[in-house]
Coordinates of C-alpha atoms in Angstrom, one line a residue:
X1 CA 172.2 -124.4 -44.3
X2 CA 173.5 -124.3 -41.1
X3 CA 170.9 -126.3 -38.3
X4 CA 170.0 -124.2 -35.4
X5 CA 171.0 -124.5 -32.3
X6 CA 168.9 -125.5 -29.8
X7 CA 168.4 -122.8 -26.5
X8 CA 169.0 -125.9 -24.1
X9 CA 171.3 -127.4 -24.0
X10 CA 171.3 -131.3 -24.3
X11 CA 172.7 -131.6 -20.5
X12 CA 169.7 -130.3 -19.3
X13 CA 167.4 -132.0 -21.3
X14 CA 168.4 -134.8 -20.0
X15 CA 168.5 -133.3 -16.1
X16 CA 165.3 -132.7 -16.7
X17 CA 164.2 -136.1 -18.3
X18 CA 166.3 -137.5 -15.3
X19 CA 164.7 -135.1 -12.8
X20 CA 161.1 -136.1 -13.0
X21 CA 162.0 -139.9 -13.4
X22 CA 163.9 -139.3 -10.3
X23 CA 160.6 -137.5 -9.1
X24 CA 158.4 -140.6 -9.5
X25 CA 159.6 -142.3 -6.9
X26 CA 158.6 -139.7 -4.2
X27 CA 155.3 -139.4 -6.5
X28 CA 154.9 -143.7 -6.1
X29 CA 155.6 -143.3 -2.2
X30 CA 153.1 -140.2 -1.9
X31 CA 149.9 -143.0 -3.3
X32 CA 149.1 -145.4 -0.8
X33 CA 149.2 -141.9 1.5
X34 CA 147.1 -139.8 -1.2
X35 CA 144.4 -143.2 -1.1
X36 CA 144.0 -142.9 2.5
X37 CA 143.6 -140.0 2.8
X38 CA 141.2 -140.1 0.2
X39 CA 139.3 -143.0 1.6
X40 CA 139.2 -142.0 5.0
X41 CA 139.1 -138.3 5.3
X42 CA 137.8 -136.8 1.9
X43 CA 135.0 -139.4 1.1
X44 CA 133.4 -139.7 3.8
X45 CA 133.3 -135.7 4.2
X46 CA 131.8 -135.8 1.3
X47 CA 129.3 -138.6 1.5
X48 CA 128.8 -136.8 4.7
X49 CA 127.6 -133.6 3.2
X50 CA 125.4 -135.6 0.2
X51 CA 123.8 -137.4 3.1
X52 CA 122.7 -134.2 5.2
X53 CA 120.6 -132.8 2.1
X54 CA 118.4 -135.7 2.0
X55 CA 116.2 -137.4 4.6
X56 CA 117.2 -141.2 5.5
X57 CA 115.7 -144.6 7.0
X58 CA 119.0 -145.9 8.2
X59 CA 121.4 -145.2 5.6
X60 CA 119.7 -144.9 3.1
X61 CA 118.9 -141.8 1.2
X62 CA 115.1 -141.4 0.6
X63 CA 113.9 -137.9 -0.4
X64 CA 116.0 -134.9 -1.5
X65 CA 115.0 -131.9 1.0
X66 CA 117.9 -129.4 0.3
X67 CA 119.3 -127.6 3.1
X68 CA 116.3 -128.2 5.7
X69 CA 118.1 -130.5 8.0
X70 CA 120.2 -127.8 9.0
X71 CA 117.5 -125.4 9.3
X72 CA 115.8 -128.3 11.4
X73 CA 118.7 -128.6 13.6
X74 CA 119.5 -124.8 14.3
X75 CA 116.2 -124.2 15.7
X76 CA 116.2 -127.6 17.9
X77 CA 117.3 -126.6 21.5
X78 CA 119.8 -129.5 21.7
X79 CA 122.0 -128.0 18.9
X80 CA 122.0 -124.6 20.8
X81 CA 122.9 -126.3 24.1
X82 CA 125.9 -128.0 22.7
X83 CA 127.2 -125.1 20.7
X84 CA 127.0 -123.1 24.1
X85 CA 128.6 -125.7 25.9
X86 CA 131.7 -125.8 23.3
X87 CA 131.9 -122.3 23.8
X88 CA 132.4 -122.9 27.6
X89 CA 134.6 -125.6 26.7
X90 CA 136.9 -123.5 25.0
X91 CA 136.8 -120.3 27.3
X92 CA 137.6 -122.9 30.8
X93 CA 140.2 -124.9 28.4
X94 CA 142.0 -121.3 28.1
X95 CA 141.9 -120.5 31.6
X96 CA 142.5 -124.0 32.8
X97 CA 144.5 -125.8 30.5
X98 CA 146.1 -123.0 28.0
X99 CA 147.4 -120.8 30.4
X100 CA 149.6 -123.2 32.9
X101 CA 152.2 -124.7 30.4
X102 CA 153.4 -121.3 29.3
X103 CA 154.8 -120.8 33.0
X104 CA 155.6 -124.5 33.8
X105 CA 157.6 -124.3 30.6
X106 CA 159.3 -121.0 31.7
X107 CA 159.9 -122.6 35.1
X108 CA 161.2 -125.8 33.5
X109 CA 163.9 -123.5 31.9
X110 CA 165.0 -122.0 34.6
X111 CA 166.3 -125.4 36.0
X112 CA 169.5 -126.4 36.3
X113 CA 169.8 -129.8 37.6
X114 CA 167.1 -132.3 37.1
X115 CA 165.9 -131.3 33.8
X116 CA 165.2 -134.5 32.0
X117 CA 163.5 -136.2 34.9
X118 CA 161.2 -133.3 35.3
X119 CA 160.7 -133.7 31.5
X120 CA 159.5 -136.9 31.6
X121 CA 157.5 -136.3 34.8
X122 CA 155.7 -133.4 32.9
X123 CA 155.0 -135.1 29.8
X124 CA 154.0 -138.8 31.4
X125 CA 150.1 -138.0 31.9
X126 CA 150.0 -137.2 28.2
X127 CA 151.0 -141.2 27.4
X128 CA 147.2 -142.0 28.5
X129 CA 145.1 -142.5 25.8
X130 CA 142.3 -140.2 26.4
X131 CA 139.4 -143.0 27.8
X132 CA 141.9 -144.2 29.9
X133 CA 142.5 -140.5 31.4
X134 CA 138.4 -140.1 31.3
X135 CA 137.7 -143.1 33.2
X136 CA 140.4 -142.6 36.0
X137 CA 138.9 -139.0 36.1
X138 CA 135.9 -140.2 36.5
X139 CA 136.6 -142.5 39.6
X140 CA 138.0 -139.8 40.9
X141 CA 135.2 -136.9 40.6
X142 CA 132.5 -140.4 41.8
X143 CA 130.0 -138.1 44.0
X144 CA 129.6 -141.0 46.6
X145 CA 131.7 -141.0 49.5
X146 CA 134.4 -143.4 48.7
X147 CA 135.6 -141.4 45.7
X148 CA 139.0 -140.5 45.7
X149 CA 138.4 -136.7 46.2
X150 CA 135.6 -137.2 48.6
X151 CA 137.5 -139.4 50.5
X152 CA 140.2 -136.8 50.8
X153 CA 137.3 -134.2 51.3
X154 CA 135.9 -136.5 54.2
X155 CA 139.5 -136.3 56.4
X156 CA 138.7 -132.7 56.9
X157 CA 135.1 -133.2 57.9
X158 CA 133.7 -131.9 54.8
X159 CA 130.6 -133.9 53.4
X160 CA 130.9 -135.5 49.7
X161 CA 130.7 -133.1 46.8
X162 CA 128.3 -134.3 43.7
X163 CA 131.3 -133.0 41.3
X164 CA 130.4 -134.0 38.1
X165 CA 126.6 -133.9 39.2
X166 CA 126.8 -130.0 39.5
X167 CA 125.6 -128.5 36.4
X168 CA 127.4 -125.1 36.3
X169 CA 130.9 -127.0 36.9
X170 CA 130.6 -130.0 35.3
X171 CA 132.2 -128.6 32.3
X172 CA 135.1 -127.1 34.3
X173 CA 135.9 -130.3 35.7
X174 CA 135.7 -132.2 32.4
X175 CA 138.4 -129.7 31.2
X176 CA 140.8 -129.9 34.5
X177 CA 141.2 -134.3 33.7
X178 CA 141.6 -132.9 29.8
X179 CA 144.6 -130.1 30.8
X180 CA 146.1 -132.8 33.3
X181 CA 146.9 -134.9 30.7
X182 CA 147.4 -132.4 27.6
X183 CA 149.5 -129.9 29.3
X184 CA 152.5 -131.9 29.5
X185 CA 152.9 -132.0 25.4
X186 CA 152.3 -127.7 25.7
X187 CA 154.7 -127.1 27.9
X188 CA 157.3 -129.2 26.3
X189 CA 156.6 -126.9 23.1
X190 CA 156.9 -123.8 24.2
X191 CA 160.4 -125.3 26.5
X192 CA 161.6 -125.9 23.0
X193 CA 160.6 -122.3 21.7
X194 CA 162.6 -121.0 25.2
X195 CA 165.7 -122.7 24.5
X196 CA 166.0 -121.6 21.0
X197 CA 165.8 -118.0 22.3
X198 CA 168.9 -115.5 22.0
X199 CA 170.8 -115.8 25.4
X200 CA 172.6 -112.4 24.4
X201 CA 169.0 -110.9 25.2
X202 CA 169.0 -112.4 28.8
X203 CA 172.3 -111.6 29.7
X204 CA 172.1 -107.8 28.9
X205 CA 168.4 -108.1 30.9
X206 CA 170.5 -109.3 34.2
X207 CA 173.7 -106.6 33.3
X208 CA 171.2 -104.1 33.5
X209 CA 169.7 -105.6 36.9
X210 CA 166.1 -107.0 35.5
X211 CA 164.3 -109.1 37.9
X212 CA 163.4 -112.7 36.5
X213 CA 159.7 -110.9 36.4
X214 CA 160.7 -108.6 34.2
X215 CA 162.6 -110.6 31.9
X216 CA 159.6 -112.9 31.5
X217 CA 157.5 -109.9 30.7
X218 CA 159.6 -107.6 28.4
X219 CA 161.7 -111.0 26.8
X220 CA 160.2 -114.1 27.3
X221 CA 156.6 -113.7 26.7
X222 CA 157.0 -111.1 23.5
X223 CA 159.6 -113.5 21.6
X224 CA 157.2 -116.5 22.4
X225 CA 154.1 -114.5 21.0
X226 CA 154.3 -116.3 17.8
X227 CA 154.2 -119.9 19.3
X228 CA 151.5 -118.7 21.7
X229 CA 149.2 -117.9 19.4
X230 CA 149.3 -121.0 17.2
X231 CA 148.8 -123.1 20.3
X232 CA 145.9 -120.9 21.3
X233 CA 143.9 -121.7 17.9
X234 CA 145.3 -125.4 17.9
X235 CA 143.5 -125.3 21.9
X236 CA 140.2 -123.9 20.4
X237 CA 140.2 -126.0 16.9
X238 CA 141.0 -129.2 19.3
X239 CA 138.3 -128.3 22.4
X240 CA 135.9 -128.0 20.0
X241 CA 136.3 -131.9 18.4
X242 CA 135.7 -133.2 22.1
X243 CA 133.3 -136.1 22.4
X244 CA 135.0 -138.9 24.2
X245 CA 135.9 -137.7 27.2
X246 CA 132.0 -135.9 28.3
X247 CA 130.8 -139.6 26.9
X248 CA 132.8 -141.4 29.3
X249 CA 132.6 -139.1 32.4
X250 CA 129.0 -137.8 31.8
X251 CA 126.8 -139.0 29.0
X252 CA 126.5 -135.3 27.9
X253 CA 124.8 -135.1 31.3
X254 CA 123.4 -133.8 34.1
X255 CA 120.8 -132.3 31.9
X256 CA 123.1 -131.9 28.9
X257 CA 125.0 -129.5 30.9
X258 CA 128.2 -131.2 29.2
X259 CA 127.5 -132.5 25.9
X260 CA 129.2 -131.2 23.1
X261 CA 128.8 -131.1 19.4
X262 CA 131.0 -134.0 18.9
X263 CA 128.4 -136.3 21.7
X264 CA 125.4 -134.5 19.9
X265 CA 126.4 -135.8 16.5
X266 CA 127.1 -139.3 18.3
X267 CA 123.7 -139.5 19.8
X268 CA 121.5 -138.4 16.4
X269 CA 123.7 -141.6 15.2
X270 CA 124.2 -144.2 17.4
X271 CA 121.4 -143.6 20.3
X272 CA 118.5 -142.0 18.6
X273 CA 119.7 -143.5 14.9
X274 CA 118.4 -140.2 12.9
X275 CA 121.7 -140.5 10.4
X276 CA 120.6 -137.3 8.4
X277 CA 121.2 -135.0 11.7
X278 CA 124.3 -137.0 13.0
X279 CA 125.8 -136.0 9.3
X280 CA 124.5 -132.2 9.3
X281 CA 125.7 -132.1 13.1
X282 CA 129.0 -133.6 12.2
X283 CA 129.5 -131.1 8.7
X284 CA 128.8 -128.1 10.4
X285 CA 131.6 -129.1 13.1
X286 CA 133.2 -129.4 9.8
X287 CA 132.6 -125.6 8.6
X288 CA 133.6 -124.6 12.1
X289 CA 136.7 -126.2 12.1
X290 CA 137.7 -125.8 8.4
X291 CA 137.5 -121.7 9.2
X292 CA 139.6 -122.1 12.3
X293 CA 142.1 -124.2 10.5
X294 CA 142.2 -121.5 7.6
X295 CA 143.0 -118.9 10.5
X296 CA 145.6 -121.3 11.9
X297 CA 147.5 -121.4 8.5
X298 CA 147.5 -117.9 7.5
X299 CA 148.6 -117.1 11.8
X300 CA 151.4 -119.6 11.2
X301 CA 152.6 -117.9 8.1
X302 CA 152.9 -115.0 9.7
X303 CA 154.7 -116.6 12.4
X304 CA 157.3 -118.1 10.1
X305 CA 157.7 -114.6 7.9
X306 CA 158.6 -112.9 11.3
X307 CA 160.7 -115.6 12.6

């Protein structure tokens, strides 16, 4: 009797054996990561979400009422104020702070001497940490006369503005101290997408006499559509998370006319202390950003197939 032969060989039985123990010690790395992320992000989603079905007394869990705390909040007037206001957020975040980088990168290209200083200079505000940036901001917008931009205001004989005190721009101006110190970080993105691009393409633009306008239009801006949009849903997925910066400027104020989902959830926890409405406000800003995030990944898929 002759014994069969085996349809692997022993080499790679033993590549394999050697394979996974070689495996383990990315798997032993990947824990400590895996438990963080477990403790910090996944629990407390989920403790978040148990929470918001039941009515509390601090934090504790009293009575099971289902899914009526987020009826509740949909109908209170508070909730509909701050999902409006994130929608403004997000459309003066486009205009102000999504838009500008694409051309200051484009510019920034275009330069031939001075390239890493103007770098730096661009991407410096973005070292701030983001109270930091609020508070200066908010020296700066102070309605009374020795603010910063009502003392500049006052040289030309014009009498202090209320900035931040104006209701229907308070919002815009929250978003010009946010692009100030976010765009620097975009533009040096989208530098790095420019460089990267095939300089055949350009030099057949300026053999066939195409203005630096045109190149921009039929070159630049349709070989950085890819990047553009990613950026564009990372703006909107990150606008909509704001809270610190309308806390520290504002309050949420005048009139709520800048508070945010992020500073409504705060306040149901930490001002008013009705936990069960801080948690629903907080997991459907979850929901919201969980689809955007979905759209985000199948948009950079796309990206990558095409690239």
């Amino acid at each position: 009797m002759f014994k069969r032969k085996s349809k692997y060989p022993r080499t790679l039985k033993r590549r394999g054996f050697l394979g996974l123990k070689a495996d383990m010690s990315a798997y032993v790395l990947m824990i400590p990561s895996v438990i963080l992320l477990f403790i910090l992000v996944w629990r407390p989603i989920y403790t978040g979400f148990i929470m918001s079905l039941y009515k509390t007394q601090g934090y504790n869990m009293v009575e099971f009422v289902g899914f009526q705390n987020y009826a509740d909040i949909i109908h209170e007037s508070l909730f509909t104020t701050a999902v409006w206001n994130s929608v403004k957020y997000v459309f003066w975040s486009i205009i102000i702070g999504f838009i500008p980088p694409i051309f200051i990168a484009i510019m920034m290209c275009e330069l031939r001497k001075c390239k890493g200083f103007v770098k730096f200079a661009v991407y410096f505000p973005g070292i701030c940490p983001a109270i930091v940036t609020s508070l200066l901001w908010a020296l700066m917008y102070d309605p009374g006369a020795g603010g910063l931009l009502n003392t500049i205001l006052g040289q030309f004989g014009v009498e202090p503005y209320g900035w931040l005190n104006d209701q229907t721009k308070t919002i815009m101006y929250i978003i010009v101290s946010m692009s100030w110190a976010g765009f620097g970080s975009a533009a040096i993105l989208y530098l790095a997408t420019l460089e990267g691009l095939p300089k055949e393409l350009y030099e057949a633009a300026i053999i066939d006499g195409a203005s630096i306008f045109q190149r921009v239009r039929y070159i630049t801006l349709p070989q950085m559509s890819g990047i553009i949009l990613l950026m564009l849903i990372r703006n909107i997925s990150g606008v909509f998370q704001i809270m610190q910066e309308p806390l520290a400027m504002t309050g949420g104020g005048p009139n709520n006319a800048s508070l945010s989902l992020g500073l409504l959830g705060y306040r149901y926890g930490f001002v008013y202390f009705q936990i069960d409405k801080a948690v629903t406000v907080g997991f459907i800003t979850f929901a919201l950003l969980f689809v955007i995030t979905l759209i985000y990944f199948r948009v950079e898929k796309k990206v990558s197939e095409n690239v």
